[in-house]
Structure formats: structure tokens, C-alpha cells
Amino acid sequence: MNNKNITFYILSLVLLLAATACSNSDSGNMSASKKAHSLGVNRNNADVEGEENSSDTIEIEAENTRWEVVNTTDWITVSPSTGKGNQRIIIKVKENPSWKDSREDIIEIRSAEQDYQASIPVRVYQWAAKTYVIPEKTEILCEAVNGIASIEVKSNVNWEPRCSQSWVTVKKDGNNLNIKVEDNPSTKRSAEINIDGETWGYHWMASIKIEQKPNPIVCKEFVVSRYGRTASFDMVFVEGGTFSVGDNSIDSGPNGEGPIKKSKHDVTLTSFYIADTEVTQALWLAVMGEYNSRWSQAKLNNLTATENDKKPIYWVSRLDCDVFIEKLNTLLSSQLPDGMIFRLPTEAQWEFAARGGIKSKNFTYSGSNDANKVGVFYYERISGPWSVASKEPNELGIHDMSGNVEEWCYDKYGSYPTSTVIDPSGPTVFDSYWDGHYVVRGGCWGSNADGLKNPAKPSMRNHEKGDLEITYHYYIGKYLGFRLLLK
């Protein structure tokens, strides 16, 4: 054998040995890296609430294995729906349409490997939904004329609307609530719509506050912004007319329809505006900036002295009223119609408005024959005045002219005239005994509507000393407030 053949033989043998070694090495590595497929879950049930987007989480245990979720249920969503290896999936649900019954279904976790088949069922259980009625809005402001509104009501129960106010009409139309209000004859007014949802019988589930704007023809709105406060109030138009003041059926006297002489006489009034409520604490503080010294003294005496903005201001003297009105006229001078100013009403104007003006229905009290419907009195077992307009208004849309707080008038206290008068501003003849006394009108929270001489009747008149000296009148002041007149 020559040298070339020997060399070729040796090289071939080396290459053969190397190839055999590589082949054995690769075979060993492949065998070591290949692992068996597996598929499992940490639990095979999901438990979710009845509400929309409620969810539960399942851990998939699938090392070295591709998997997929088989879900044929439209109310269940699984994310992610495919994957490989160990992974967490989120099972999310749509809202259960039933508030009575739960529901359940099966999803399947399945191997996506060609050479490995496995499947695990997962039971998804959803509780019945919690009952709800959710109106699109909870507060609605309607126009004074042609006031209508329509809102969506989301609910999983049958529902029906209701409203106790006759000027509001409510009607269900599918998932919508249609609201219609009658044209407003006077001041702004409010009502509450209750929605009853069926849950084993009807019961109240939601409410909507509805407010209607005042009629601009018969009502003027004013706004005061001062001392970091904003307060608004409405003045109601009272068309002039002639009426009989007083009541001869009740004995004359200092606290009756008198005094001294028979009270009934005719009065002719020209038109004016009067506030639909008593002056509130919110308005007082916006104008004056603080309560007066008598209010502080009332607190010291442990008498009722609430700071609720919607309640009437009280414990004010006749002089306090004058100071307040003077400041108010200055503050609102740009809002006032030409030639008009605020002041206290005369007792004739007060009584005419309390009776309902030319729209009067001759009720016993201001707006009703039932004192409880229109007035706040002692029989309510209360210890102070209520928020203004808590009771029903009279024929003109005016509140609280029978009860809540008594009200100062413009007039000094004296005998009524004996003949017909036009726009009277007070007596011309005085008894020295009543010097410094001014007329007070309307019942109050501390009196009984049917008590002595019916203090809440529109014709009832009372009187108090104008300075309301705290030393002697601390038991009177907590009943005294006032309302505004614009003329």
C-alpha cells in the first residue's frame, strides 16, 4: 500500500468517527430537552356577582403546552382565550338580566397540541343581580310654560313612576320616563317624582326632584351676592282690587281684628309685588353679613336659634327691618324697575295677598281651610320655624302667610278707618297707650291655628313695640320675622 492510500484511509476513518460522535451527541440533547405535555387548572369553577363586568380568575397550569378556551356562551368573556404554558385567565360576565334567578354555564380549557389531547370543563356560576332603578337625572329644571322632559331609566325590574303634585304628569314609555308640567301661574315650585320598582311587590326605589321656573309675567327674581354668599328670592305680582279688611264676627281688641272700633271696612289697593316667602337667613346674611345682637342673646338664653339658610330670619325688631331694607335697595338698585323700591307691606297689602288677592277662594287660612296644609304651628311639636315654603302656597303662589313666623308690617298700630280708603299706609288716629307699636300679621310656630281669636287667619292683627327691647321681649322675638314688598 502506497503512502497516498494510507493517508486517505486514515482521513476517512477520522471523519467517520467524528460524524458518529456528533450524531450520538445530538440524539442525547434532543432526548434531554423534550418534556411531556400537561394541562390543568387551579380550580374548575368560577363564582361571579350578578352585576355587569363582574369577574373571577382561574390559573391555567400547562407547562410546555399550548391551550385554547372554548366558549359558546354570549354572557361570558374570557381573556386571554389562547396561550401557552402557565397563565392566568380572567372570566368576565355581562349583567344577569334576572334579579330573581342565578344562572350557570360551562366553558372548556382545551389542549391545542396535535400530539396531546386534553380538555377540562370549568363551571361558571353567576348570582342573581341586585335590584336597581337608576334615572338618568335626579334633578330636572322645567320651563314655566310648555315644561316637558324625557329621561332614560336604567333598571332590571319593572317600575312605575308616581307624583303627588297635580301639576306634574308622569308616564312610563319603555325605558324612558316622560314628564310634563302644567304652565306655572306664579312663583317657582318644586315636586318629587318617586319610582317604584317591583321586588316581590312594589316599593320606592328612586326619586327625582323636579323644579319649575317662575312665570316671568307674574314673578320677578332677584339675586344678592355678597360676603361670599349668594341668595335669591322671588317677588309675586298681586293685581290690585277692592276687598273688605277685618272681620266683625270677632270682638275688637288689641289682639283681634280691631282695635277699639269695629274693624270691617273696604280698602282699594293698586297692584304691587310681594315676596313668595319670608326673608330667609341666607338672604339676611348676604345683605347684612352677620346676625344681629338679639340673635346672639337668644342663643345665650338657650332659645331656638338655628343657622339653617332656608329658615326665616327671626328675632328682628321693626328697626332691624328698616336697616335691612335700606341696604337691600342700595345693593339691588341696578336690578330694580324704575321708580320701584323694597319696603315692608302695609297690613292692607299683607292681608289682601294672604287672602289670595282677586283670585281669593275665601279660605279660612291663607290658601286652605286646613291649617295643617299651609301653616307651621305649635301642634307640629316643634321648637322653631321650618324652612320657608315647607307647606302649600295660597292662590297666588305665596307661602307661610299662616304660621311659621309672624311678620312685621309697615303700619303703626292704631284704629282702623271707618270709611273706604285707597292704598292706606296706616292709621291717622292713635291711642297714646300704643305709641311705638307696629302691626304684626300671621300666625307663628309657637301658636295654635285654632287658638284664641284664630291667630293664623288673614284678618287677624297683632302688634309689638318697634324696638323689641330684648330685656322684656325675649319670649316674643323668637316668633317675629318679615317679608318684602316691591312697589
Coordinates of C-alpha atoms in Angstrom, one line a residue:
M1 CA 0.0 0.0 0.0
N2 CA 1.5 3.3 -1.0
N3 CA 1.6 6.4 1.1
K4 CA -1.3 8.2 -0.6
N5 CA -3.7 5.3 0.1
I6 CA -2.6 5.1 3.7
T7 CA -3.3 8.9 4.1
F8 CA -6.7 8.7 2.5
Y9 CA -7.6 5.7 4.7
I10 CA -6.6 7.5 7.9
L11 CA -8.6 10.7 6.9
S12 CA -11.8 8.7 6.1
L13 CA -11.6 6.9 9.4
V14 CA -11.3 10.2 11.3
L15 CA -14.2 11.7 9.6
L16 CA -16.3 8.6 10.2
L17 CA -15.6 8.7 13.9
A18 CA -16.4 12.5 14.1
A19 CA -19.7 12.0 12.4
T20 CA -20.6 9.2 14.7
A21 CA -19.8 11.3 17.8
C22 CA -21.9 14.3 16.6
S23 CA -24.8 12.0 15.9
N24 CA -24.7 10.5 19.3
S25 CA -24.3 13.9 20.9
D26 CA -27.4 15.4 19.1
S27 CA -29.5 12.4 19.9
G28 CA -28.7 12.8 23.6
N29 CA -29.5 16.6 23.6
M30 CA -32.9 16.1 21.9
S31 CA -33.9 13.4 24.3
A32 CA -32.9 15.6 27.3
S33 CA -34.9 18.8 26.1
K34 CA -38.2 17.2 25.2
K35 CA -40.8 17.3 28.1
A36 CA -44.2 15.8 28.3
H37 CA -47.4 17.9 27.8
S38 CA -49.7 18.7 30.7
L39 CA -52.9 20.7 31.2
G40 CA -54.6 21.6 34.5
V41 CA -56.4 24.4 36.4
N42 CA -56.2 25.5 40.0
R43 CA -60.0 25.1 40.2
N44 CA -62.7 24.2 37.8
N45 CA -65.4 26.6 38.9
A46 CA -65.8 30.4 38.8
D47 CA -68.1 32.3 41.0
V48 CA -69.2 35.8 39.9
E49 CA -71.7 38.5 41.0
G50 CA -74.8 39.4 39.0
E51 CA -73.6 42.9 38.0
E52 CA -72.1 43.9 34.7
N53 CA -68.3 43.2 34.4
S54 CA -68.2 41.1 37.5
S55 CA -65.2 38.7 37.2
D56 CA -63.2 35.8 38.6
T57 CA -59.7 34.5 37.9
I58 CA -58.5 30.9 37.0
E59 CA -54.9 29.8 36.9
I60 CA -54.1 27.5 33.9
E61 CA -51.3 25.0 34.6
A62 CA -50.0 23.9 31.2
E63 CA -46.2 23.7 31.1
N64 CA -44.9 23.2 27.6
T65 CA -48.4 23.1 26.3
R66 CA -50.4 25.4 24.0
W67 CA -54.1 25.8 25.0
E68 CA -57.3 27.5 24.0
V69 CA -60.6 28.4 25.6
V70 CA -63.8 27.0 24.0
N71 CA -66.6 29.4 25.0
T72 CA -70.1 29.3 23.3
T73 CA -71.8 31.4 25.9
D74 CA -72.7 35.0 24.9
W75 CA -72.8 36.3 28.5
I76 CA -69.2 35.1 29.3
T77 CA -66.0 36.7 28.1
V78 CA -62.6 35.0 28.7
S79 CA -59.3 36.9 28.4
P80 CA -56.9 35.7 27.1
S81 CA -58.6 33.0 25.1
T82 CA -55.4 31.3 23.9
G83 CA -51.9 30.9 25.2
K84 CA -49.0 28.6 26.1
G85 CA -47.7 27.5 29.4
N86 CA -48.9 28.6 32.8
Q87 CA -51.1 31.7 32.7
R88 CA -53.9 33.4 34.5
I89 CA -57.2 34.0 32.6
I90 CA -60.0 36.4 33.6
I91 CA -63.6 35.3 33.3
K92 CA -65.9 38.3 33.0
V93 CA -69.7 38.3 32.7
K94 CA -72.5 40.5 31.4
E95 CA -75.2 41.6 33.8
N96 CA -77.6 38.9 34.9
P97 CA -81.0 40.1 33.5
S98 CA -82.8 38.4 36.4
W99 CA -82.9 39.7 39.9
K100 CA -84.7 36.5 41.0
D101 CA -82.6 33.7 39.5
S102 CA -79.0 32.8 39.2
R103 CA -77.5 31.2 36.0
E104 CA -74.6 29.0 35.1
D105 CA -72.8 27.6 32.0
I106 CA -69.6 25.6 31.1
I107 CA -66.5 26.8 29.3
E108 CA -63.8 24.4 28.2
I109 CA -60.0 24.7 28.6
R110 CA -58.6 22.5 25.7
S111 CA -55.1 21.5 24.6
A112 CA -54.0 23.0 21.2
E113 CA -51.2 20.4 20.7
Q114 CA -51.5 17.9 17.8
D115 CA -49.9 15.1 19.7
Y116 CA -51.6 15.8 23.0
Q117 CA -55.4 15.9 23.6
A118 CA -56.9 17.1 26.9
S119 CA -59.9 19.0 28.0
I120 CA -61.0 20.5 31.3
P121 CA -64.5 21.9 31.9
V122 CA -64.9 25.0 34.1
R123 CA -68.3 25.8 35.5
V124 CA -69.2 29.5 35.6
Y125 CA -71.9 30.4 38.2
Q126 CA -73.4 33.9 38.3
W127 CA -75.6 35.1 41.1
A128 CA -78.9 36.9 40.5
A129 CA -78.4 40.7 40.0
K130 CA -79.0 43.2 42.7
T131 CA -82.2 45.2 42.0
Y132 CA -81.8 48.7 40.9
V133 CA -83.6 51.7 39.3
I134 CA -81.3 54.4 38.1
P135 CA -82.7 57.5 36.5
E136 CA -80.6 59.4 34.0
K137 CA -81.0 62.5 36.1
T138 CA -82.1 63.1 39.7
E139 CA -82.8 66.8 39.3
I140 CA -84.8 68.4 36.5
L141 CA -85.5 72.1 35.8
C142 CA -88.5 72.7 33.7
E143 CA -89.6 75.9 31.9
A144 CA -92.5 77.9 33.3
V145 CA -94.5 77.3 30.1
N146 CA -94.6 74.2 28.0
G147 CA -92.4 72.4 30.5
I148 CA -91.6 68.8 29.3
A149 CA -88.7 66.4 29.9
S150 CA -87.8 62.9 29.0
I151 CA -85.1 60.8 30.7
E152 CA -83.9 57.3 30.5
V153 CA -84.3 55.0 33.4
K154 CA -82.0 52.0 33.7
S155 CA -83.4 49.1 35.7
N156 CA -83.5 45.4 35.9
V157 CA -87.0 45.3 37.5
N158 CA -90.4 46.5 36.4
W159 CA -91.0 50.1 37.6
E160 CA -93.7 52.7 37.7
P161 CA -93.5 56.4 38.4
R162 CA -95.7 58.5 40.6
C163 CA -96.0 62.1 41.8
S164 CA -98.4 63.5 44.4
Q165 CA -98.4 67.0 42.8
S166 CA -101.4 67.5 40.5
W167 CA -99.4 69.9 38.2
V168 CA -96.9 67.1 37.3
T169 CA -97.8 64.3 34.9
V170 CA -95.5 61.3 34.6
K171 CA -95.7 58.4 32.1
K172 CA -93.5 55.4 31.5
D173 CA -92.6 54.7 27.9
G174 CA -90.3 51.7 27.6
N175 CA -87.1 52.6 29.3
N176 CA -88.0 56.3 29.3
L177 CA -89.8 58.4 31.8
N178 CA -91.8 61.3 30.2
I179 CA -92.6 64.3 32.4
K180 CA -95.0 67.1 31.7
V181 CA -95.8 70.0 33.9
E182 CA -98.6 72.5 33.7
D183 CA -97.8 76.1 33.0
N184 CA -96.6 77.8 36.1
P185 CA -99.1 80.5 37.2
S186 CA -96.7 82.3 39.6
T187 CA -93.5 81.5 41.5
K188 CA -91.0 78.7 41.1
R189 CA -92.2 75.5 42.5
S190 CA -90.9 72.0 43.1
A191 CA -92.1 68.4 43.4
E192 CA -90.7 64.9 43.8
I193 CA -91.2 62.0 41.5
N194 CA -90.9 58.6 43.1
I195 CA -90.2 55.4 41.1
D196 CA -91.5 52.2 42.5
G197 CA -89.6 49.0 41.4
E198 CA -91.1 45.6 41.6
T199 CA -89.2 43.3 44.0
W200 CA -91.7 40.8 45.3
G201 CA -94.2 43.7 45.3
Y202 CA -93.7 47.5 44.7
H203 CA -91.7 49.7 46.9
W204 CA -90.0 53.1 46.3
M205 CA -86.5 52.7 44.8
A206 CA -85.5 56.1 43.3
S207 CA -86.6 59.7 43.4
I208 CA -86.3 62.7 41.0
K209 CA -86.5 66.3 42.2
I210 CA -88.3 68.5 39.7
E211 CA -88.3 72.3 39.8
Q212 CA -90.2 74.6 37.6
K213 CA -89.1 78.1 36.7
P214 CA -91.3 81.0 37.8
N215 CA -93.7 82.7 35.3
P216 CA -91.8 85.9 34.3
I217 CA -95.1 87.7 33.8
V218 CA -96.2 87.4 37.4
C219 CA -92.9 86.8 39.2
K220 CA -89.6 88.8 39.5
E221 CA -86.4 87.1 40.7
F222 CA -83.7 88.9 42.5
V223 CA -80.2 87.8 43.4
V224 CA -77.8 89.1 46.1
S225 CA -74.1 88.1 46.1
R226 CA -72.1 89.4 49.0
Y227 CA -69.9 88.3 51.9
G228 CA -69.1 85.1 49.9
R229 CA -72.8 84.2 49.8
T230 CA -75.4 84.1 47.1
A231 CA -79.1 84.3 47.9
S232 CA -82.1 84.6 45.5
F233 CA -85.7 85.4 46.2
D234 CA -88.9 85.8 44.2
M235 CA -91.5 88.7 44.2
V236 CA -95.0 87.7 43.2
F237 CA -97.3 90.1 41.3
V238 CA -100.5 90.9 43.1
E239 CA -103.1 92.6 40.9
G240 CA -104.9 95.4 42.6
G241 CA -108.5 95.3 43.7
T242 CA -111.0 96.1 46.4
F243 CA -111.7 93.9 49.4
S244 CA -113.1 94.1 53.0
V245 CA -110.4 94.3 55.7
G246 CA -111.0 92.7 59.1
D247 CA -113.9 90.7 60.5
N248 CA -116.7 92.0 62.6
S249 CA -117.6 88.5 63.8
I250 CA -114.7 88.6 66.3
D251 CA -114.6 91.1 69.2
S252 CA -112.5 94.1 68.7
G253 CA -109.5 94.5 70.9
P254 CA -105.7 94.9 70.9
N255 CA -105.1 91.3 69.7
G256 CA -108.2 90.9 67.4
E257 CA -109.3 92.4 64.2
G258 CA -109.9 95.7 65.9
P259 CA -108.6 97.6 67.8
I260 CA -111.2 99.6 69.6
K261 CA -113.6 100.2 66.8
K262 CA -115.4 97.8 64.5
S263 CA -112.8 96.5 62.1
K264 CA -114.5 95.7 58.8
H265 CA -114.1 98.3 56.1
D266 CA -113.4 98.4 52.4
V267 CA -109.9 99.1 51.0
T268 CA -108.9 99.6 47.4
L269 CA -105.3 98.7 46.5
T270 CA -103.3 99.3 43.4
S271 CA -101.0 96.5 42.1
F272 CA -97.8 95.5 43.9
Y273 CA -95.3 92.7 44.3
I274 CA -94.8 90.7 47.5
A275 CA -92.2 88.1 48.4
D276 CA -93.4 84.5 48.0
T277 CA -91.7 83.6 51.3
E278 CA -90.5 85.3 54.4
V279 CA -86.9 86.7 54.4
T280 CA -84.6 83.8 54.9
Q281 CA -81.4 83.6 57.0
A282 CA -79.4 83.1 53.8
L283 CA -80.7 86.4 52.4
W284 CA -80.2 88.2 55.7
L285 CA -76.6 87.1 55.9
A286 CA -76.0 88.0 52.2
V287 CA -77.2 91.6 52.9
M288 CA -76.1 92.2 56.5
G289 CA -73.1 89.9 56.8
E290 CA -73.9 88.7 60.3
Y291 CA -76.8 88.0 62.7
N292 CA -77.8 90.9 65.0
S293 CA -77.1 91.2 68.7
R294 CA -80.6 89.9 69.6
W295 CA -79.9 86.7 67.8
S296 CA -76.7 86.2 69.9
Q297 CA -78.7 86.9 73.0
A298 CA -81.3 84.3 72.0
K299 CA -78.5 81.7 71.9
L300 CA -77.3 82.8 75.3
N301 CA -80.9 82.2 76.6
N302 CA -80.9 78.7 75.1
L303 CA -83.8 79.6 72.8
T304 CA -84.2 78.3 69.3
A305 CA -81.6 80.0 67.1
T306 CA -80.9 77.8 64.1
E307 CA -78.5 78.7 61.3
N308 CA -80.3 76.9 58.6
D309 CA -80.2 79.1 55.5
K310 CA -83.7 78.1 54.3
K311 CA -85.4 79.0 57.5
P312 CA -86.8 82.5 58.0
I313 CA -84.7 85.1 59.9
Y314 CA -86.4 86.0 63.2
W315 CA -85.6 87.8 66.4
V316 CA -85.6 91.0 64.4
S317 CA -87.0 94.3 65.5
R318 CA -89.0 96.7 63.3
L319 CA -85.9 98.9 63.2
D320 CA -83.8 95.9 62.1
C321 CA -86.2 95.5 59.1
D322 CA -85.7 99.1 58.1
V323 CA -81.9 98.8 58.2
F324 CA -82.0 95.6 56.1
I325 CA -84.4 97.0 53.5
E326 CA -82.3 100.2 53.1
K327 CA -79.2 98.1 52.4
L328 CA -81.1 95.8 50.1
N329 CA -82.4 98.7 48.0
T330 CA -78.8 100.0 47.6
L331 CA -77.4 96.6 46.7
L332 CA -80.1 95.8 44.1
S333 CA -80.6 99.3 42.7
S334 CA -79.4 98.2 39.2
Q335 CA -81.9 95.3 39.3
L336 CA -85.0 97.3 40.4
P337 CA -87.5 98.5 37.8
D338 CA -87.7 102.3 37.5
G339 CA -89.3 104.0 40.4
M340 CA -89.7 100.8 42.5
I341 CA -88.2 100.0 45.9
F342 CA -88.4 97.3 48.5
R343 CA -90.2 98.0 51.8
L344 CA -92.5 96.3 54.3
P345 CA -96.0 95.6 53.2
T346 CA -98.8 97.7 54.8
E347 CA -101.2 95.5 56.7
A348 CA -103.8 96.0 54.0
Q349 CA -101.4 94.8 51.3
W350 CA -100.4 91.9 53.6
E351 CA -104.0 90.8 54.2
F352 CA -105.0 91.2 50.5
A353 CA -102.1 89.0 49.5
A354 CA -102.8 86.5 52.3
R355 CA -106.4 86.1 51.2
G356 CA -105.3 85.4 47.6
G357 CA -105.9 88.8 46.1
I358 CA -108.5 88.8 43.3
K359 CA -108.1 85.1 43.0
S360 CA -109.2 84.5 46.5
K361 CA -111.3 81.4 47.3
N362 CA -112.3 82.8 50.7
F363 CA -110.4 80.1 52.6
T364 CA -110.2 80.3 56.4
Y365 CA -106.4 80.4 56.3
S366 CA -104.1 81.6 53.6
G367 CA -104.6 79.0 50.9
S368 CA -106.7 76.4 52.6
N369 CA -109.4 75.6 55.1
D370 CA -107.0 73.1 56.6
A371 CA -104.3 74.9 58.6
N372 CA -102.0 71.9 58.5
K373 CA -101.7 72.2 54.7
V374 CA -100.5 75.7 54.7
G375 CA -99.1 76.6 58.1
V376 CA -96.4 75.7 60.6
F377 CA -97.8 75.7 64.1
Y378 CA -97.2 74.5 67.6
Y379 CA -99.2 71.3 67.1
E380 CA -96.3 70.1 64.9
R381 CA -94.5 69.6 68.2
I382 CA -91.6 71.8 67.0
S383 CA -89.1 74.1 68.7
G384 CA -88.6 76.6 66.0
P385 CA -89.6 77.7 62.5
W386 CA -89.4 75.4 59.5
S387 CA -87.7 76.1 56.2
V388 CA -89.8 78.5 54.1
A389 CA -92.2 77.0 51.6
S390 CA -92.4 73.7 53.5
K391 CA -96.2 73.9 53.2
E392 CA -98.5 74.5 50.3
P393 CA -98.9 78.0 48.8
N394 CA -102.1 80.1 48.6
E395 CA -104.0 81.1 45.4
L396 CA -101.2 83.5 44.3
G397 CA -98.3 81.1 45.0
I398 CA -97.3 82.7 48.3
H399 CA -96.1 80.6 51.2
D400 CA -96.3 80.9 55.0
M401 CA -98.8 83.7 55.5
S402 CA -100.5 81.5 58.1
G403 CA -97.9 80.2 60.5
N404 CA -94.1 79.8 60.7
V405 CA -93.1 83.3 61.9
E406 CA -95.3 86.4 62.5
E407 CA -94.4 89.3 60.2
W408 CA -93.8 92.9 60.7
C409 CA -95.9 95.3 58.7
Y410 CA -95.2 98.9 57.6
D411 CA -98.1 100.5 59.6
K412 CA -98.1 101.8 63.1
Y413 CA -100.7 100.2 65.3
G414 CA -104.0 102.1 65.7
S415 CA -107.7 102.2 64.9
Y416 CA -109.0 101.2 61.5
P417 CA -110.7 103.9 59.4
T418 CA -114.5 104.0 59.3
S419 CA -114.8 104.6 55.5
T420 CA -113.4 103.3 52.3
V421 CA -109.7 104.1 51.7
I422 CA -107.3 103.7 48.8
D423 CA -103.8 102.4 49.4
P424 CA -103.8 103.1 53.2
S425 CA -100.4 103.3 54.9
G426 CA -101.5 103.3 58.5
P427 CA -103.9 104.9 60.9
T428 CA -104.1 108.7 61.3
V429 CA -105.5 108.4 64.9
F430 CA -103.5 106.8 67.7
D431 CA -104.1 105.9 71.3
S432 CA -101.1 107.0 73.3
Y433 CA -101.1 103.6 75.0
W434 CA -100.0 102.0 71.7
D435 CA -97.3 104.6 71.0
G436 CA -94.3 103.0 69.3
H437 CA -96.2 99.8 68.4
Y438 CA -96.4 98.4 64.9
V439 CA -98.7 95.9 63.3
V440 CA -97.7 92.2 63.2
R441 CA -99.6 89.7 61.0
G442 CA -99.8 86.0 60.5
G443 CA -99.7 83.1 63.0
C444 CA -96.4 81.5 64.1
W445 CA -94.8 78.2 65.0
G446 CA -95.4 78.9 68.7
S447 CA -99.2 79.4 68.3
N448 CA -102.1 77.2 67.6
A449 CA -104.0 77.8 64.4
D450 CA -107.3 77.3 66.1
G451 CA -106.4 79.0 69.4
L452 CA -107.5 82.3 70.8
K453 CA -109.0 84.5 68.1
N454 CA -107.6 82.3 65.3
P455 CA -104.1 84.0 65.0
A456 CA -103.4 82.4 61.6
K457 CA -106.5 83.9 59.9
P458 CA -105.6 86.6 57.2
S459 CA -107.7 89.2 59.1
M460 CA -106.0 88.6 62.4
R461 CA -103.8 91.5 63.6
N462 CA -101.3 91.8 66.4
H463 CA -98.8 94.4 67.5
E464 CA -95.4 94.7 69.0
K465 CA -93.2 97.5 70.2
G466 CA -90.9 98.5 67.3
D467 CA -87.6 98.4 69.2
L468 CA -88.3 94.9 70.6
E469 CA -86.1 95.5 73.6
I470 CA -84.6 92.2 74.5
T471 CA -84.9 92.5 78.2
Y472 CA -88.7 92.5 78.1
H473 CA -89.4 90.7 74.8
Y474 CA -87.1 87.8 74.6
Y475 CA -90.1 85.5 74.5
I476 CA -91.7 87.4 71.6
G477 CA -88.6 87.9 69.4
K478 CA -88.2 84.2 68.5
Y479 CA -91.6 84.3 66.7
L480 CA -91.0 87.5 64.7
G481 CA -89.8 87.8 61.1
F482 CA -90.8 89.7 58.0
R483 CA -91.3 89.6 54.2
L484 CA -90.6 92.1 51.5
L485 CA -92.9 94.2 49.3
L486 CA -91.9 95.9 46.0
K487 CA -93.9 98.8 44.7

